[in-house]
Short mmCIF file of C-alpha atoms in Angstrom, two decimals:
data_model
loop_
_atom_site.label_atom_id
_atom_site.label_comp_id
_atom_site.label_asym_id
_atom_site.label_seq_id
_atom_site.Cartn_x
_atom_site.Cartn_y
_atom_site.Cartn_z
CA MET A 1 -0.15 0.18 0.24
CA ARG A 2 2.78 2.61 0.61
CA GLU A 3 4.83 1.36 -2.36
CA TYR A 4 1.21 2.83 -4.11
CA ILE A 5 1.46 5.73 -2.48
CA ARG A 6 5.05 6.71 -3.28
CA ILE A 7 4.44 6.17 -7.21
CA PHE A 8 1.87 8.11 -6.46
CA ILE A 9 3.12 10.82 -4.96
CA PHE A 10 6.30 10.83 -7.51
CA MET A 11 4.42 10.61 -10.69
CA PHE A 12 2.33 13.63 -9.54
CA ILE A 13 5.70 15.79 -8.68
CA PHE A 14 6.73 14.92 -12.33
CA PHE A 15 3.44 16.60 -13.75
CA LEU A 16 3.57 19.40 -11.77
CA ILE A 17 7.65 20.05 -12.96
CA ALA A 18 6.65 19.14 -17.27
CA CYS A 19 3.22 21.80 -16.81
CA ASN A 20 5.78 25.01 -15.08
CA GLN A 21 8.33 23.88 -17.63
CA GLU A 22 5.84 24.69 -20.95
CA GLU A 23 4.36 27.88 -19.30
CA SER A 24 8.00 29.06 -18.97
CA THR A 25 8.81 28.77 -22.86
CA GLU A 26 5.49 30.47 -24.09
CA GLN A 27 6.13 33.03 -22.20
CA VAL A 28 9.67 34.00 -23.72
CA THR A 29 7.85 33.01 -26.69
CA GLU A 30 5.81 35.28 -26.44
CA GLU A 31 8.05 38.26 -25.15
CA LYS A 32 10.13 37.48 -28.46
CA PRO A 33 8.51 39.84 -30.90
CA VAL A 34 8.39 42.97 -28.05
CA GLU A 35 12.21 42.80 -27.53
CA GLU A 36 12.48 42.42 -32.19
CA GLU A 37 10.19 45.22 -32.20
CA THR A 38 11.82 47.57 -30.02
CA ILE A 39 14.88 47.14 -31.25
CA GLU A 40 13.98 47.53 -35.06
CA GLU A 41 11.98 50.72 -33.56
CA GLU A 42 16.33 52.19 -31.93
CA GLU A 43 17.37 50.82 -35.16
CA GLY A 44 15.42 53.14 -37.60
CA THR A 45 15.38 56.46 -35.32
CA ASN A 46 19.37 56.21 -35.75
CA GLU A 47 19.53 54.91 -39.59
CA SER A 48 17.09 57.91 -40.14
CA ASP A 49 19.48 60.34 -38.40
CA ASP A 50 22.43 59.16 -40.25
CA GLU A 51 20.28 59.02 -43.82
CA PHE A 52 19.54 63.15 -43.50
CA ASN A 53 21.62 65.01 -46.02
CA TYR A 54 23.21 68.09 -44.97
CA ASP A 55 24.87 69.03 -48.08
CA ALA A 56 21.12 68.86 -50.15
CA TYR A 57 20.44 72.23 -47.53
CA HIS A 58 23.54 74.09 -48.09
CA TYR A 59 24.26 77.78 -49.66
CA ALA A 60 26.78 79.63 -49.58
CA ASP A 61 24.96 83.28 -50.74
CA VAL A 62 21.51 84.34 -51.09
CA LYS A 63 21.88 83.53 -54.91
CA GLU A 64 21.85 79.86 -53.95
CA ARG A 65 20.09 80.08 -51.37
CA MET A 66 16.83 81.40 -53.26
CA LEU A 67 17.68 79.10 -56.14
CA LEU A 68 17.80 75.94 -53.56
CA ASP A 69 14.65 72.89 -54.37
CA LEU A 70 12.39 73.62 -51.40
CA GLU A 71 8.73 73.32 -52.84
CA SER A 72 7.91 69.86 -51.32
CA THR A 73 8.69 71.42 -47.88
CA PRO A 74 6.27 70.00 -45.65
CA LEU A 75 5.29 72.78 -43.24
CA SER A 76 5.95 75.98 -44.55
CA GLY A 77 3.40 78.54 -46.02
CA ASP A 78 -0.33 78.02 -45.57
CA ASN A 79 0.75 74.18 -43.98
CA TYR A 80 2.91 75.64 -41.93
CA ASN A 81 1.51 73.97 -38.14
CA GLU A 82 3.94 75.38 -35.14
CA SER A 83 2.60 72.36 -32.99
CA GLU A 84 3.51 70.10 -35.80
CA VAL A 85 7.59 71.46 -36.28
CA GLN A 86 7.61 71.23 -32.74
CA GLU A 87 6.70 67.36 -32.41
CA LEU A 88 9.26 66.97 -34.95
CA ILE A 89 11.84 69.32 -33.31
CA ASN A 90 11.59 66.70 -30.45
CA GLN A 91 12.71 64.08 -32.73
CA PHE A 92 15.57 65.84 -33.63
CA PRO A 93 19.50 64.32 -32.49
CA ASP A 94 20.42 65.87 -29.55
CA ASN A 95 23.79 66.43 -30.68
CA LEU A 96 24.04 68.39 -33.44
CA GLU A 97 25.78 72.05 -34.63
CA PRO A 98 23.22 74.74 -34.87
CA GLU A 99 24.04 75.80 -38.54
CA GLN A 100 22.79 71.72 -38.79
CA TYR A 101 19.88 72.32 -36.68
CA TYR A 102 18.99 74.91 -38.90
CA ASP A 103 19.57 72.87 -42.03
CA GLN A 104 16.96 70.76 -40.90
CA MET A 105 14.28 73.11 -39.24
CA LEU A 106 14.58 74.48 -43.00
CA SER A 107 13.85 70.99 -44.75
CA LEU A 108 10.27 71.05 -43.15
CA ILE A 109 9.68 74.88 -42.83
CA GLY A 110 11.83 76.87 -46.22
CA GLU A 111 10.05 78.59 -48.34
CA ASP A 112 10.83 78.40 -52.01
CA TYR A 113 11.82 81.21 -53.88
CA ARG A 114 12.65 80.53 -57.23
CA THR A 115 9.68 81.56 -58.94
CA TYR A 116 10.68 85.12 -57.61
CA TYR A 117 13.74 84.97 -58.22
CA GLU A 118 12.83 84.22 -61.65
CA SER A 119 10.39 86.36 -61.86
CA LEU A 120 12.34 90.00 -61.09
CA THR A 121 15.88 88.51 -62.52
CA ASN A 122 14.04 87.93 -65.96
CA TYR A 123 11.05 90.85 -66.07
CA ASP A 124 10.61 92.06 -69.59
CA VAL A 125 10.98 95.78 -69.13
CA SER A 126 10.35 96.50 -72.37
CA PHE A 127 8.07 98.50 -74.49
CA LYS A 128 6.46 98.10 -77.86
CA GLY A 129 6.24 100.23 -80.18
CA PRO A 130 3.86 103.47 -80.97
CA SER A 131 0.56 102.32 -82.96
CA GLY A 132 1.18 102.11 -86.55
CA LYS A 133 -0.43 104.31 -88.21
CA PRO A 134 -2.90 107.48 -86.71
CA GLY A 135 -5.45 106.52 -85.06
CA ASP A 136 -4.38 103.26 -84.97
CA ILE A 137 -3.29 101.45 -81.68
CA GLU A 138 -3.61 97.47 -83.24
CA SER A 139 0.25 97.35 -84.38
CA PRO A 140 2.40 96.68 -81.60
CA ASP A 141 5.21 95.43 -83.63
CA SER A 142 5.43 98.48 -85.14
CA THR A 143 8.49 100.80 -84.01
CA GLY A 144 6.89 103.92 -85.64
CA LEU A 145 3.76 104.53 -88.35
CA THR A 146 3.23 102.38 -90.85
CA PRO A 147 3.91 103.89 -94.39
CA LEU A 148 1.18 105.33 -96.09
CA ASN A 149 1.39 104.43 -100.08
CA VAL A 150 -1.47 107.37 -101.99
CA SER A 151 -2.05 106.33 -105.62
CA ILE A 152 -3.68 109.23 -107.20
CA LEU A 153 -6.43 108.07 -110.24
CA PHE A 154 -6.48 111.30 -112.71
CA ASP A 155 -8.78 111.78 -115.31
CA ALA A 156 -7.80 112.98 -118.26
CA SER A 157 -10.66 112.82 -120.80
CA GLY A 158 -11.83 115.12 -123.35
CA SER A 159 -14.10 116.68 -120.22
CA MET A 160 -11.87 117.87 -118.31
CA ASN A 161 -10.86 120.88 -120.31
CA ALA A 162 -14.44 122.70 -119.72
CA GLN A 163 -13.96 125.71 -117.83
CA ILE A 164 -14.31 127.62 -114.73
CA ASN A 165 -14.17 130.87 -113.94
CA GLY A 166 -11.64 130.98 -116.51
CA ASN A 167 -9.36 128.05 -115.63
CA THR A 168 -9.48 124.17 -117.08
CA LYS A 169 -10.36 121.69 -114.89
CA MET A 170 -7.82 119.96 -115.55
CA GLU A 171 -5.64 123.41 -114.46
CA LEU A 172 -7.32 123.62 -111.65
CA ALA A 173 -7.20 119.83 -110.28
CA LYS A 174 -3.62 119.64 -111.09
CA ASP A 175 -2.92 122.99 -108.92
CA ALA A 176 -5.14 121.29 -106.23
CA VAL A 177 -3.30 117.65 -105.86
CA GLU A 178 -0.39 118.60 -106.75
CA SER A 179 -0.56 120.91 -103.60
CA PHE A 180 -1.91 117.87 -101.45
CA VAL A 181 0.82 115.66 -102.24
CA SER A 182 3.71 118.32 -100.84
CA ASP A 183 1.84 118.68 -97.81
CA LEU A 184 1.66 115.14 -96.64
CA PRO A 185 4.77 113.22 -94.13
CA ASP A 186 7.41 112.45 -95.59
CA ASN A 187 6.42 108.15 -94.59
CA VAL A 188 3.99 108.41 -97.41
CA ASN A 189 5.12 107.74 -100.57
CA ILE A 190 3.01 108.58 -103.72
CA SER A 191 2.02 107.49 -107.60
CA LEU A 192 0.00 109.58 -109.61
CA THR A 193 -1.76 107.45 -112.69
CA ILE A 194 -3.91 109.14 -116.01
CA TYR A 195 -6.33 107.78 -117.55
CA GLY A 196 -7.94 108.92 -120.90
CA HIS A 197 -5.21 110.62 -121.84
CA GLU A 198 -4.78 110.10 -125.34
CA GLY A 199 -7.03 110.36 -128.75
CA THR A 200 -10.44 112.16 -128.61
CA GLY A 201 -13.51 111.88 -127.63
CA ASP A 202 -14.73 110.73 -130.90
CA ASN A 203 -15.73 107.14 -131.34
CA SER A 204 -13.07 106.58 -134.08
CA ASP A 205 -10.79 106.76 -130.85
CA LYS A 206 -12.47 105.44 -128.26
CA GLU A 207 -10.94 102.01 -127.92
CA LEU A 208 -7.49 104.35 -128.35
CA SER A 209 -8.53 106.51 -125.68
CA CYS A 210 -9.97 103.56 -123.50
CA ASN A 211 -6.47 101.62 -123.16
CA SER A 212 -4.75 104.79 -122.23
CA ILE A 213 -3.46 104.12 -119.18
CA ASP A 214 -0.28 105.60 -117.20
CA GLU A 215 1.59 105.22 -114.54
CA ILE A 216 3.39 108.46 -114.78
CA TYR A 217 4.91 109.51 -111.19
CA PRO A 218 5.48 105.55 -110.54
CA MET A 219 4.65 104.75 -106.29
CA GLY A 220 8.14 105.97 -103.94
CA PRO A 221 8.67 109.55 -102.50
CA TYR A 222 7.63 112.97 -103.52
CA ASP A 223 9.85 114.68 -105.44
CA GLU A 224 8.61 118.46 -106.25
CA ASP A 225 10.59 118.65 -109.41
CA GLU A 226 9.50 115.14 -110.61
CA PHE A 227 6.28 115.09 -109.84
CA GLY A 228 5.44 118.71 -111.14
CA GLU A 229 6.82 117.31 -114.79
CA ALA A 230 4.35 114.01 -114.69
CA LEU A 231 1.75 116.76 -113.88
CA ASP A 232 3.02 119.09 -116.95
CA SER A 233 2.85 116.80 -119.39
CA PHE A 234 -0.08 115.53 -120.23
CA ALA A 235 -3.61 117.89 -121.62
CA PRO A 236 -7.41 116.78 -121.19
CA ALA A 237 -7.77 113.88 -125.19
CA GLY A 238 -10.45 111.70 -124.80
CA TRP A 239 -13.12 108.90 -123.23
CA THR A 240 -12.82 107.94 -119.50
CA PRO A 241 -12.03 104.35 -118.56
CA LEU A 242 -12.59 104.22 -114.98
CA ALA A 243 -12.86 100.79 -114.20
CA ASP A 244 -9.69 99.88 -115.68
CA ALA A 245 -7.85 102.65 -113.76
CA ILE A 246 -8.77 100.96 -110.78
CA HIS A 247 -7.83 98.00 -112.00
CA LYS A 248 -4.57 99.14 -113.45
CA ALA A 249 -3.97 100.47 -109.43
CA ASN A 250 -5.29 97.49 -107.66
CA GLU A 251 -2.27 95.69 -110.14
CA ALA A 252 0.35 98.04 -109.01
CA LEU A 253 -0.08 98.56 -105.56
CA ASN A 254 0.04 94.52 -105.24
CA GLN A 255 2.61 94.28 -107.19
CA SER A 256 5.20 96.71 -105.06
CA GLU A 257 7.54 95.83 -103.40
CA ASN A 258 5.87 98.23 -100.50
CA GLN A 259 3.55 95.71 -98.79
CA GLY A 260 2.53 96.14 -95.49
CA TYR A 261 1.37 99.43 -96.15
CA ASP A 262 -1.64 101.39 -95.57
CA ASN A 263 -3.32 102.27 -98.67
CA ILE A 264 -5.27 104.82 -100.57
CA VAL A 265 -6.84 105.83 -103.55
CA TYR A 266 -7.84 108.68 -105.08
CA VAL A 267 -10.20 109.42 -107.91
CA VAL A 268 -10.12 113.10 -109.26
CA SER A 269 -12.60 112.62 -111.71
CA ASP A 270 -15.28 114.48 -113.57
CA GLY A 271 -17.83 111.95 -114.81
CA VAL A 272 -18.68 109.06 -114.95
CA GLU A 273 -17.22 105.93 -116.66
CA THR A 274 -17.54 105.75 -120.48
CA CYS A 275 -15.28 102.95 -121.44
CA ASP A 276 -18.16 99.74 -120.50
CA GLY A 277 -16.33 99.01 -117.49
CA ASP A 278 -17.25 98.47 -114.09
CA PRO A 279 -16.11 100.85 -111.43
CA VAL A 280 -18.29 99.83 -108.71
CA SER A 281 -17.30 95.67 -109.51
CA ALA A 282 -13.70 97.34 -109.95
CA ALA A 283 -12.84 99.59 -106.42
CA LYS A 284 -14.68 96.41 -104.59
CA GLU A 285 -12.38 93.72 -106.08
CA LEU A 286 -9.53 96.15 -104.71
CA THR A 287 -10.97 96.81 -101.40
CA GLN A 288 -10.50 93.39 -100.96
CA SER A 289 -7.62 92.33 -102.12
CA ASP A 290 -4.69 91.43 -99.69
CA ILE A 291 -3.68 95.21 -99.85
CA GLU A 292 -7.12 96.75 -98.84
CA ALA A 293 -6.91 99.33 -99.81
CA ILE A 294 -9.32 102.58 -99.46
CA VAL A 295 -11.35 104.37 -102.57
CA ASN A 296 -12.07 107.59 -102.38
CA ILE A 297 -13.76 110.08 -104.97
CA ILE A 298 -13.13 113.74 -106.01
CA GLY A 299 -15.87 114.34 -108.04
CA PHE A 300 -15.10 117.91 -110.06
CA ASP A 301 -18.12 119.19 -111.29
CA VAL A 302 -20.04 116.11 -112.00
CA ASP A 303 -23.80 116.23 -112.96
CA ASP A 304 -26.10 114.36 -110.81
CA GLU A 305 -26.19 111.58 -112.77
CA GLY A 306 -22.13 111.48 -112.78
CA GLN A 307 -22.35 111.85 -108.73
CA GLN A 308 -24.45 109.23 -108.14
CA GLN A 309 -22.44 106.64 -110.03
CA LEU A 310 -19.52 107.77 -108.24
CA ARG A 311 -20.78 107.90 -105.15
CA GLN A 312 -21.49 103.89 -105.41
CA VAL A 313 -17.65 103.65 -105.94
CA ALA A 314 -16.75 105.76 -103.45
CA GLU A 315 -18.78 102.55 -101.21
CA ALA A 316 -17.69 99.74 -102.75
CA GLY A 317 -14.43 100.86 -102.21
CA ASP A 318 -15.03 101.89 -98.23
CA GLY A 319 -14.49 104.79 -99.36
CA GLU A 320 -15.95 108.85 -99.57
CA TYR A 321 -17.61 110.67 -102.50
CA SER A 322 -16.96 114.43 -101.95
CA THR A 323 -17.80 116.50 -104.52
CA VAL A 324 -16.88 119.98 -105.83
CA ARG A 325 -17.69 122.37 -108.22
CA THR A 326 -15.52 125.22 -108.20
CA GLU A 327 -11.68 125.68 -108.19
CA GLN A 328 -12.37 126.90 -103.82
CA GLU A 329 -13.88 123.36 -103.29
CA LEU A 330 -11.66 122.05 -104.20
CA LYS A 331 -8.87 123.51 -102.48
CA ARG A 332 -11.06 123.39 -99.78
CA TYR A 333 -11.65 119.14 -99.79
CA PHE A 334 -8.02 119.14 -99.91
CA ASP A 335 -7.41 121.10 -97.15
CA GLU A 336 -9.69 119.14 -95.22
CA GLU A 337 -7.88 116.21 -95.99
CA LYS A 338 -4.82 118.29 -94.54
CA ARG A 339 -7.08 119.06 -91.14
CA ARG A 340 -7.78 114.62 -90.60
CA LEU A 341 -4.54 113.82 -91.59
CA ILE A 342 -3.10 117.01 -88.55
CA ASN A 343 -6.30 115.79 -86.41
CA GLU A 344 -5.51 112.17 -86.88
CA TRP A 345 -1.65 113.14 -85.94
CA TYR A 346 -3.13 114.45 -82.15
CA SER A 347 -5.30 111.08 -81.75
CA TRP A 348 -2.17 109.17 -82.66
CA GLN A 349 -0.05 111.06 -79.84
CA ASN A 350 -2.60 110.47 -77.42
CA GLU A 351 -3.13 107.47 -77.87
CA ASN A 352 0.39 106.10 -77.70
CA VAL A 353 0.89 108.44 -75.05
CA ASN A 354 -1.72 107.40 -73.23
CA ASN A 355 -1.03 103.57 -73.63
CA TYR A 356 2.86 104.09 -72.72
CA TYR A 357 1.37 105.13 -69.49
CA THR A 358 -0.88 102.43 -69.10
CA SER A 359 2.16 99.95 -70.11
CA GLN A 360 4.27 101.51 -67.04
CA ASN A 361 1.67 102.28 -64.79
CA GLU A 362 0.85 98.36 -65.06
CA ARG A 363 4.29 96.94 -64.97
CA VAL A 364 5.56 99.05 -62.01
CA ASN A 365 1.98 97.75 -59.54
CA GLU A 366 3.17 93.88 -60.78
CA LEU A 367 6.91 94.78 -59.87
CA TYR A 368 5.42 95.79 -56.13
CA SER A 369 3.38 92.63 -56.25
CA ILE A 370 5.88 90.10 -56.68
CA GLN A 371 8.13 92.13 -53.78
CA ASN A 372 6.22 92.47 -51.69
CA GLU A 373 4.88 88.84 -51.57
CA MET A 374 8.96 87.53 -51.41
CA VAL A 375 9.40 90.33 -48.45
CA ASN A 376 6.63 89.14 -46.60
CA LYS A 377 7.13 85.38 -47.35
CA ALA A 378 11.29 86.31 -45.97
CA TYR A 379 9.89 88.23 -42.84
CA THR A 380 7.41 85.01 -42.11
CA GLU A 381 10.36 82.56 -42.93
CA GLN A 382 12.75 84.71 -40.11
CA ASN A 383 10.28 84.83 -37.63
CA ARG A 384 8.73 80.96 -37.33
CA PHE A 385 13.15 79.74 -37.29
CA ILE A 386 13.53 82.04 -34.77
CA ASN A 387 10.66 81.29 -32.47
CA LEU A 388 11.51 77.45 -33.17
CA SER A 389 14.73 77.52 -32.26
CA TYR A 390 14.15 79.09 -28.56
CA HIS A 391 11.68 75.94 -28.11
CA LEU A 392 14.72 74.18 -30.15
CA GLU A 393 16.91 75.32 -27.56
CA ASP A 394 14.84 74.55 -24.24
CA THR A 395 14.35 71.05 -25.90
CA PHE A 396 17.70 70.39 -25.40
CA ASP A 397 20.06 72.64 -23.47
CA LEU A 398 21.15 74.51 -25.89
CA GLU A 399 22.26 78.46 -27.41
CA LEU A 400 21.43 78.86 -30.38
CA ASN A 401 22.70 82.52 -30.58
CA ASP A 402 24.14 81.70 -34.02
CA LEU A 403 20.74 79.57 -35.67
CA ARG A 404 18.78 83.15 -35.38
CA ASP A 405 21.23 85.52 -36.62
CA LYS A 406 21.80 82.91 -39.45
CA ALA A 407 17.67 83.25 -40.09
CA ARG A 408 17.77 86.61 -39.37
CA ASP A 409 19.91 87.52 -41.91
CA ILE A 410 19.49 85.70 -44.61
CA GLY A 411 15.73 87.57 -44.10
CA GLU A 412 17.50 90.51 -44.82
CA GLU A 413 19.28 89.25 -47.72
CA LEU A 414 16.25 88.27 -49.00
CA ARG A 415 14.30 91.41 -48.74
CA SER A 416 16.84 93.14 -50.13
CA PHE A 417 17.01 91.13 -53.22
CA ALA A 418 13.94 91.80 -53.38
CA ARG A 419 13.27 95.64 -52.82
CA ASP A 420 16.57 96.71 -54.14
CA LEU A 421 15.33 94.64 -57.73
CA GLY A 422 12.35 95.87 -57.83
CA THR A 423 13.11 99.41 -57.73
CA GLU A 424 15.38 99.17 -60.81
CA LEU A 425 13.37 98.03 -62.94
CA ARG A 426 10.50 100.61 -61.88
CA GLU A 427 13.33 103.64 -62.14
CA LYS A 428 14.21 101.68 -65.75
CA LEU A 429 10.10 101.30 -66.53
CA ARG A 430 9.17 104.96 -65.41
CA ASP A 431 12.70 106.52 -67.48
CA ASP A 432 11.92 104.59 -70.58
CA GLY A 433 8.22 105.45 -70.26
CA LYS A 434 8.74 108.99 -70.02
CA GLU A 435 11.41 108.73 -72.84
CA LEU A 436 8.75 107.35 -75.23
CA ARG A 437 5.72 109.52 -74.50
CA GLU A 438 8.16 112.24 -75.17
CA ASP A 439 9.83 110.94 -78.54
CA VAL A 440 6.08 110.35 -79.37
CA ARG A 441 4.21 113.81 -78.56
CA GLU A 442 7.39 115.32 -80.43
CA GLN A 443 6.68 113.35 -83.16
CA GLY A 444 3.09 113.88 -83.59
CA SER A 445 3.88 117.55 -83.11
CA ASN A 446 6.22 117.49 -85.78
CA GLU A 447 4.36 115.50 -88.11
CA ARG A 448 1.31 117.94 -87.59
CA ASP A 449 4.23 121.17 -88.07
CA LYS A 450 4.93 120.08 -91.51
CA LEU A 451 1.13 119.43 -92.15
CA ARG A 452 0.64 123.70 -91.27
CA ASN A 453 3.32 125.31 -92.74
CA ASN A 454 2.59 124.46 -96.27
CA ASP A 455 -1.25 125.76 -95.54
#
């Protein structure tokens, strides 16, 4: 009996020992992952410190600072959150130099100034040229007035031999035309084409006369002697091939070397088409061609039927019809044309002066905006560095006066860059704008004086 009791006790003790060993094994197995996780977290923190690239945030001067790529800094600009930055600062190593702390803070809150640098250093302070012609401000690439081609079509038909107050219509028209072209600005080219100057008004000469269309003064600058000789070279003769004369003017202007010029055709005539042509269609075709010429008609002592046709020709040519019956009226017409040019020079001058003012002021204000935005950003960045440096000092028991001095120095350099360059560019705009306005006023005044001096 006692033997059985000993065996039972021995087995019970063995069972207890075995259970204790299993529980000990399970506890060690549960604790191992905790130890491994702790070790991995500590190693990860060290790797993060070792891998921070301080060189990426170093700069030698204010230019290098502005060219740093800090577009992805997580807590700069409107994303700044002081408590979040402080939490990240708390994880900084406690054994760095002030310069290294500055670099790590720069990687978190540094502002990107590249856009401001590029905007200011590449800012265009040039001005577009004045408008291409008086009253036209649609030609920004022009550096002056667009030259003008004036093509004069002179009716030399036999009816121009009729007299008014002792002088033939031909003589009066020649005097008026010569006075008009001599007063035109220097940038105007002149041509003179005569039609109907051969043959007679007889039916037998119709074909000859209707085919007599000649450009006797080729398109070019006005020369008083040569133009006078051209006017003296013909007399009233035959029929009136007005439509073909307009067609010839169209061909000459389209083939001219003076492409890109403005074109005006003046027709001086005392009657309607008599050579079976269609001057209305010819004028429309001329106006709708690439040269887009305007056709003005001066009807000299024209009857009612002739006025009706000539008015239609002017309308088809996007021009104006004016009727004159006397020498005084003819002179008045060309004087009015001269006054119109004077007024257009005033308009051209005023519009271009205003354009220069507007262009100058818009860009001056834009530069102020760029400058102030950069200055304010530099102030904000500087103050954030300084405020966070005190938190860093308290956290790691450091002395960071050098870090604050660096933040103040670079902040001042950034602001000085923006202010100095912004001021320089604005002064350039103001000086050049003033000079250009003075040039426009002088040019407008000179051209008006040229027109007035020949009154």
